[in-house]
PDB file of C-alpha atoms and ligand atoms in Angstrom:
ATOM      1  CA  MET A   1     118.038 112.680 103.554  1.00 94.00           C
ATOM      2  CA  CYS A   2     118.231 108.928 103.922  1.00 98.00           C
ATOM      3  CA  PHE A   3     117.746 106.641 100.919  1.00 98.00           C
ATOM      4  CA  GLY A   4     116.966 102.962 100.584  1.00 98.00           C
ATOM      5  CA  ILE A   5     118.136 101.142  97.501  1.00 98.00           C
ATOM      6  CA  LEU A   6     116.742  97.723  96.635  1.00 98.00           C
ATOM      7  CA  THR A   7     118.483  95.813  93.875  1.00 98.00           C
ATOM      8  CA  SER A   8     117.173  92.707  92.176  1.00 98.00           C
ATOM      9  CA  ALA A   9     119.655  89.840  91.800  1.00 98.00           C
ATOM     10  CA  TRP A  10     118.166  88.758  88.452  1.00 97.00           C
ATOM     11  CA  ASN A  11     120.275  90.049  85.545  1.00 97.00           C
ATOM     12  CA  SER A  12     122.811  91.187  88.118  1.00 98.00           C
ATOM     13  CA  GLN A  13     125.291  92.509  85.570  1.00 97.00           C
ATOM     14  CA  ILE A  14     122.669  95.117  84.662  1.00 98.00           C
ATOM     15  CA  THR A  15     121.221  95.753  88.112  1.00 98.00           C
ATOM     16  CA  GLU A  16     124.638  96.220  89.714  1.00 98.00           C
ATOM     17  CA  ALA A  17     125.395  98.875  87.097  1.00 98.00           C
ATOM     18  CA  LEU A  18     122.066 100.552  87.900  1.00 98.00           C
ATOM     19  CA  GLN A  19     122.939 100.435  91.593  1.00 98.00           C
ATOM     20  CA  GLN A  20     126.373 101.933  90.969  1.00 98.00           C
ATOM     21  CA  GLY A  21     124.766 104.720  88.952  1.00 98.00           C
ATOM     22  CA  ALA A  22     122.245 105.456  91.702  1.00 98.00           C
ATOM     23  CA  VAL A  23     124.888 105.485  94.436  1.00 98.00           C
ATOM     24  CA  ASN A  24     127.251 107.712  92.405  1.00 98.00           C
ATOM     25  CA  THR A  25     124.440 110.180  91.732  1.00 98.00           C
ATOM     26  CA  LEU A  26     123.309 110.320  95.358  1.00 98.00           C
ATOM     27  CA  LYS A  27     126.906 110.913  96.476  1.00 98.00           C
ATOM     28  CA  ALA A  28     127.381 113.588  93.793  1.00 98.00           C
ATOM     29  CA  HIS A  29     124.412 115.350  95.424  1.00 98.00           C
ATOM     30  CA  GLY A  30     126.081 115.260  98.834  1.00 97.00           C
ATOM     31  CA  VAL A  31     124.430 112.171 100.304  1.00 98.00           C
ATOM     32  CA  LYS A  32     126.736 110.348 102.735  1.00 98.00           C
ATOM     33  CA  ASP A  33     127.411 106.594 102.647  1.00 97.00           C
ATOM     34  CA  ALA A  34     125.758 106.238 106.051  1.00 97.00           C
ATOM     35  CA  ASP A  35     122.524 107.605 104.585  1.00 98.00           C
ATOM     36  CA  ILE A  36     122.316 105.020 101.809  1.00 98.00           C
ATOM     37  CA  ILE A  37     120.908 101.669 102.886  1.00 98.00           C
ATOM     38  CA  ILE A  38     121.304  98.975 100.221  1.00 98.00           C
ATOM     39  CA  HIS A  39     119.706  95.541 100.160  1.00 98.00           C
ATOM     40  CA  LYS A  40     119.394  92.860  97.522  1.00 98.00           C
ATOM     41  CA  VAL A  41     116.159  91.047  96.638  1.00 98.00           C
ATOM     42  CA  PRO A  42     115.911  87.783  94.665  1.00 98.00           C
ATOM     43  CA  GLY A  43     114.001  89.201  91.687  1.00 97.00           C
ATOM     44  CA  SER A  44     112.041  92.253  90.601  1.00 97.00           C
ATOM     45  CA  TYR A  45     108.815  90.707  91.879  1.00 98.00           C
ATOM     46  CA  GLU A  46     110.172  90.992  95.428  1.00 98.00           C
ATOM     47  CA  LEU A  47     111.041  94.716  95.103  1.00 98.00           C
ATOM     48  CA  PRO A  48     107.680  96.098  96.338  1.00 98.00           C
ATOM     49  CA  GLN A  49     107.532  93.722  99.303  1.00 98.00           C
ATOM     50  CA  ALA A  50     110.995  94.788 100.417  1.00 98.00           C
ATOM     51  CA  ALA A  51     110.176  98.461  99.716  1.00 98.00           C
ATOM     52  CA  ALA A  52     107.104  98.285 101.963  1.00 98.00           C
ATOM     53  CA  TYR A  53     109.150  96.649 104.712  1.00 98.00           C
ATOM     54  CA  MET A  54     111.947  99.204 104.348  1.00 98.00           C
ATOM     55  CA  ILE A  55     109.590 102.164 104.586  1.00 98.00           C
ATOM     56  CA  ARG A  56     107.838 100.759 107.649  1.00 97.00           C
ATOM     57  CA  GLU A  57     110.938  99.609 109.516  1.00 97.00           C
ATOM     58  CA  LEU A  58     113.803 101.905 108.494  1.00 97.00           C
ATOM     59  CA  PRO A  59     114.226 105.691 108.598  1.00 96.00           C
ATOM     60  CA  VAL A  60     114.283 106.132 104.816  1.00 98.00           C
ATOM     61  CA  ASP A  61     112.862 109.214 103.058  1.00 98.00           C
ATOM     62  CA  ALA A  62     112.601 107.393  99.711  1.00 98.00           C
ATOM     63  CA  VAL A  63     113.194 103.929  98.293  1.00 98.00           C
ATOM     64  CA  ILE A  64     114.787 103.342  94.905  1.00 98.00           C
ATOM     65  CA  CYS A  65     113.788 100.003  93.363  1.00 98.00           C
ATOM     66  CA  LEU A  66     116.224  98.686  90.773  1.00 98.00           C
ATOM     67  CA  GLY A  67     115.570  95.697  88.564  1.00 98.00           C
ATOM     68  CA  CYS A  68     115.828  94.371  85.060  1.00 98.00           C
ATOM     69  CA  LEU A  69     113.062  92.414  83.382  1.00 97.00           C
ATOM     70  CA  ILE A  70     113.926  90.983  79.995  1.00 96.00           C
ATOM     71  CA  GLN A  71     111.148  89.687  77.757  1.00 95.00           C
ATOM     72  CA  GLY A  72     111.273  85.904  77.534  1.00 85.00           C
ATOM     73  CA  GLU A  73     109.175  83.388  75.660  1.00 80.00           C
ATOM     74  CA  THR A  74     106.415  83.220  78.272  1.00 84.00           C
ATOM     75  CA  ARG A  75     104.059  85.813  79.748  1.00 87.00           C
ATOM     76  CA  HIS A  76     106.000  86.123  83.013  1.00 89.00           C
ATOM     77  CA  PHE A  77     107.445  89.430  81.880  1.00 92.00           C
ATOM     78  CA  GLU A  78     104.006  91.066  81.595  1.00 93.00           C
ATOM     79  CA  PHE A  79     102.737  89.737  84.917  1.00 95.00           C
ATOM     80  CA  ILE A  80     105.851  90.746  86.828  1.00 96.00           C
ATOM     81  CA  SER A  81     106.353  94.161  85.216  1.00 97.00           C
ATOM     82  CA  GLN A  82     102.710  95.184  85.686  1.00 97.00           C
ATOM     83  CA  ALA A  83     102.571  93.883  89.244  1.00 98.00           C
ATOM     84  CA  VAL A  84     105.807  95.587  90.262  1.00 98.00           C
ATOM     85  CA  ALA A  85     104.934  98.932  88.664  1.00 98.00           C
ATOM     86  CA  ASN A  86     101.470  98.941  90.258  1.00 98.00           C
ATOM     87  CA  ALA A  87     102.732  97.856  93.661  1.00 98.00           C
ATOM     88  CA  CYS A  88     105.509 100.483  93.743  1.00 98.00           C
ATOM     89  CA  MET A  89     102.882 103.129  92.981  1.00 98.00           C
ATOM     90  CA  THR A  90     100.514 101.794  95.653  1.00 98.00           C
ATOM     91  CA  ILE A  91     103.193 101.756  98.351  1.00 98.00           C
ATOM     92  CA  GLY A  92     104.179 105.315  97.482  1.00 97.00           C
ATOM     93  CA  LEU A  93     100.560 106.465  97.653  1.00 97.00           C
ATOM     94  CA  GLU A  94      99.823 104.638 100.887  1.00 97.00           C
ATOM     95  CA  THR A  95     102.951 105.617 102.800  1.00 96.00           C
ATOM     96  CA  TYR A  96     103.520 109.170 101.420  1.00 95.00           C
ATOM     97  CA  ARG A  97     107.124 108.101 100.781  1.00 97.00           C
ATOM     98  CA  PRO A  98     108.499 108.155  97.230  1.00 98.00           C
ATOM     99  CA  VAL A  99     109.020 104.677  95.802  1.00 98.00           C
ATOM    100  CA  ILE A 100     111.048 105.099  92.644  1.00 98.00           C
ATOM    101  CA  PHE A 101     110.532 102.654  89.783  1.00 98.00           C
ATOM    102  CA  GLY A 102     114.002 102.005  88.415  1.00 98.00           C
ATOM    103  CA  VAL A 103     113.134  98.746  86.707  1.00 98.00           C
ATOM    104  CA  LEU A 104     114.222  98.234  83.111  1.00 98.00           C
ATOM    105  CA  THR A 105     111.687  96.341  80.997  1.00 97.00           C
ATOM    106  CA  THR A 106     113.348  95.481  77.726  1.00 96.00           C
ATOM    107  CA  ASP A 107     113.120  93.015  74.851  1.00 95.00           C
ATOM    108  CA  THR A 108     116.818  92.163  74.924  1.00 96.00           C
ATOM    109  CA  PHE A 109     119.867  92.142  77.202  1.00 97.00           C
ATOM    110  CA  GLU A 110     121.532  94.596  74.817  1.00 97.00           C
ATOM    111  CA  GLN A 111     118.739  97.160  75.287  1.00 97.00           C
ATOM    112  CA  ALA A 112     119.150  96.807  79.049  1.00 98.00           C
ATOM    113  CA  ALA A 113     122.928  97.246  78.766  1.00 98.00           C
ATOM    114  CA  GLN A 114     122.409 100.454  76.776  1.00 97.00           C
ATOM    115  CA  ARG A 115     120.288 101.819  79.623  1.00 98.00           C
ATOM    116  CA  SER A 116     122.595 100.860  82.482  1.00 98.00           C
ATOM    117  CA  GLY A 117     125.707 102.758  81.472  1.00 96.00           C
ATOM    118  CA  GLY A 118     125.557 102.544  77.673  1.00 95.00           C
ATOM    119  CA  LYS A 119     124.431 104.915  74.946  1.00 96.00           C
ATOM    120  CA  HIS A 120     121.063 105.562  76.601  1.00 96.00           C
ATOM    121  CA  GLY A 121     122.670 106.567  79.882  1.00 96.00           C
ATOM    122  CA  ASN A 122     122.152 104.903  83.242  1.00 98.00           C
ATOM    123  CA  LYS A 123     118.574 104.709  84.504  1.00 98.00           C
ATOM    124  CA  GLY A 124     119.991 104.200  88.020  1.00 98.00           C
ATOM    125  CA  ASP A 125     121.229 107.814  87.869  1.00 98.00           C
ATOM    126  CA  GLU A 126     117.794 108.990  86.800  1.00 98.00           C
ATOM    127  CA  ALA A 127     116.112 106.997  89.554  1.00 98.00           C
ATOM    128  CA  ALA A 128     118.352 108.646  92.154  1.00 98.00           C
ATOM    129  CA  VAL A 129     117.598 112.116  90.752  1.00 98.00           C
ATOM    130  CA  ALA A 130     113.862 111.355  90.855  1.00 98.00           C
ATOM    131  CA  ALA A 131     114.154 110.293  94.509  1.00 98.00           C
ATOM    132  CA  ILE A 132     115.965 113.516  95.438  1.00 98.00           C
ATOM    133  CA  GLN A 133     113.454 115.613  93.492  1.00 98.00           C
ATOM    134  CA  MET A 134     110.487 113.973  95.207  1.00 98.00           C
ATOM    135  CA  ILE A 135     111.920 114.546  98.676  1.00 97.00           C
ATOM    136  CA  HIS A 136     112.579 118.205  97.795  1.00 97.00           C
ATOM    137  CA  LEU A 137     109.053 118.499  96.398  1.00 97.00           C
ATOM    138  CA  LYS A 138     107.516 117.188  99.624  1.00 95.00           C
ATOM    139  CA  ARG A 139     109.583 119.596 101.701  1.00 94.00           C
ATOM    140  CA  LYS A 140     108.744 122.519  99.434  1.00 96.00           C
ATOM    141  CA  MET A 141     105.019 121.790  99.534  1.00 95.00           C
ATOM    142  CA  LYS A 142     105.189 121.678 103.310  1.00 92.00           C
ATOM    143  CA  SER A 143     107.151 124.909 103.682  1.00 91.00           C
ATOM    144  CA  ASP A 144     105.034 126.725 101.053  1.00 92.00           C
ATOM    145  CA  SER A 145     101.840 125.752 102.830  1.00 87.00           C
ATOM    146  CA  GLN A 146     103.291 126.916 106.168  1.00 85.00           C
ATOM    147  CA  GLU A 147     104.283 130.226 104.533  1.00 85.00           C
ATOM    148  CA  PHE A 148     100.777 130.555 103.109  1.00 85.00           C
ATOM    149  CA  ARG A 149      99.212 129.901 106.527  1.00 86.00           C
ATOM    150  CA  ASP A 150     101.544 132.506 108.089  1.00 87.00           C
ATOM    151  CA  THR A 151     100.515 135.152 105.529  1.00 88.00           C
ATOM    152  CA  VAL A 152      96.772 134.628 105.926  1.00 85.00           C
ATOM    153  CA  GLN A 153      96.872 134.658 109.706  1.00 72.00           C
TER     154      GLN A 153
HETATM  155  N1  RBF B   1     113.122  88.635  87.784  1.00 73.89           N
HETATM  156  C1  RBF B   1     113.713  89.721  87.256  1.00 73.89           C
HETATM  157  O1  RBF B   1     114.063  90.646  87.989  1.00 73.89           O
HETATM  158  N2  RBF B   1     113.929  89.799  85.896  1.00 73.89           N
HETATM  159  C2  RBF B   1     113.527  88.826  85.029  1.00 73.89           C
HETATM  160  O2  RBF B   1     113.774  88.959  83.814  1.00 73.89           O
HETATM  161  C3  RBF B   1     112.876  87.698  85.565  1.00 73.89           C
HETATM  162  N3  RBF B   1     112.425  86.712  84.749  1.00 73.89           N
HETATM  163  C4  RBF B   1     111.778  85.672  85.286  1.00 73.89           C
HETATM  164  C5  RBF B   1     111.269  84.662  84.445  1.00 73.89           C
HETATM  165  C6  RBF B   1     110.610  83.572  84.986  1.00 73.89           C
HETATM  166  C7  RBF B   1     110.084  82.533  84.058  1.00 73.89           C
HETATM  167  C8  RBF B   1     110.469  83.455  86.400  1.00 73.89           C
HETATM  168  C9  RBF B   1     109.757  82.270  87.007  1.00 73.89           C
HETATM  169  C10 RBF B   1     110.942  84.435  87.226  1.00 73.89           C
HETATM  170  C11 RBF B   1     111.611  85.545  86.704  1.00 73.89           C
HETATM  171  N4  RBF B   1     112.102  86.538  87.536  1.00 73.89           N
HETATM  172  C12 RBF B   1     112.711  87.635  86.991  1.00 73.89           C
HETATM  173  C13 RBF B   1     112.096  86.378  89.017  1.00 73.89           C
HETATM  174  C14 RBF B   1     110.889  87.032  89.690  1.00 73.89           C
HETATM  175  O3  RBF B   1     111.057  88.437  89.742  1.00 73.89           O
HETATM  176  C15 RBF B   1     110.774  86.497  91.153  1.00 73.89           C
HETATM  177  O4  RBF B   1     111.982  86.701  91.829  1.00 73.89           O
HETATM  178  C16 RBF B   1     110.400  85.033  91.198  1.00 73.89           C
HETATM  179  O5  RBF B   1     109.276  84.767  90.408  1.00 73.89           O
HETATM  180  C17 RBF B   1     110.119  84.591  92.667  1.00 73.89           C
HETATM  181  O6  RBF B   1     108.999  85.300  93.197  1.00 73.89           O
END
C-alpha cells in the first residue's frame, strides 16, 4: 500500500501534529517510509487540487488530506470548509481512490489542539486508519466478487 499525505501550512503547529499522528499510525500498521509520500500545500483550499494531482501522477492507493480551519470573523471559513469537503468527496468518487478528509474545522485554536494530540485524540491517526480501512474494503470487495463469480461458474 502506498499513501499520499498532503498537509496544509496554515495553522502548522496543528497540521504538523496531525501529520505526525498519521505517519505514526501508518507505520504502526506496517507501512514503510518509502510508501508514504508527503507534500505540503499552502492552505486547506489547495488540498483537493494537490490530491487530484497526486492521484493522477503518483502511484498512491489513497490520499490523506490534513488541514486546520479555524473560524474567523469573516465567512471564509464556511466557503473553504464546504469547498474542500465537497471537492475531496468528488475526487474520491471520480478516481475510485480514497481521499480522506482529515481537516479540522473548529471555532478556536484550543479545540484544534485538543484534536491533534490532546484530550480528543489525534484526528491524523483516525485519518490514517480510515485510509487503510478503505483500501482493505476495496480489495475485499474485489476478492469477494471474484469468489462469487468462481462459485456461480
Ligand atoms: N487555510 C487554512 O488551512 N486554515 C485557515 O484557517 C485559513 N483561513 C483563511 C482565512 C482567510 C481570510 C484567507 C484569505 C485564507 C485562509 N486560509 C486558511 C488559506 C486558504 O486555505 C488558501 O490557502 C488561500 O485562500 C489561497 O487559496
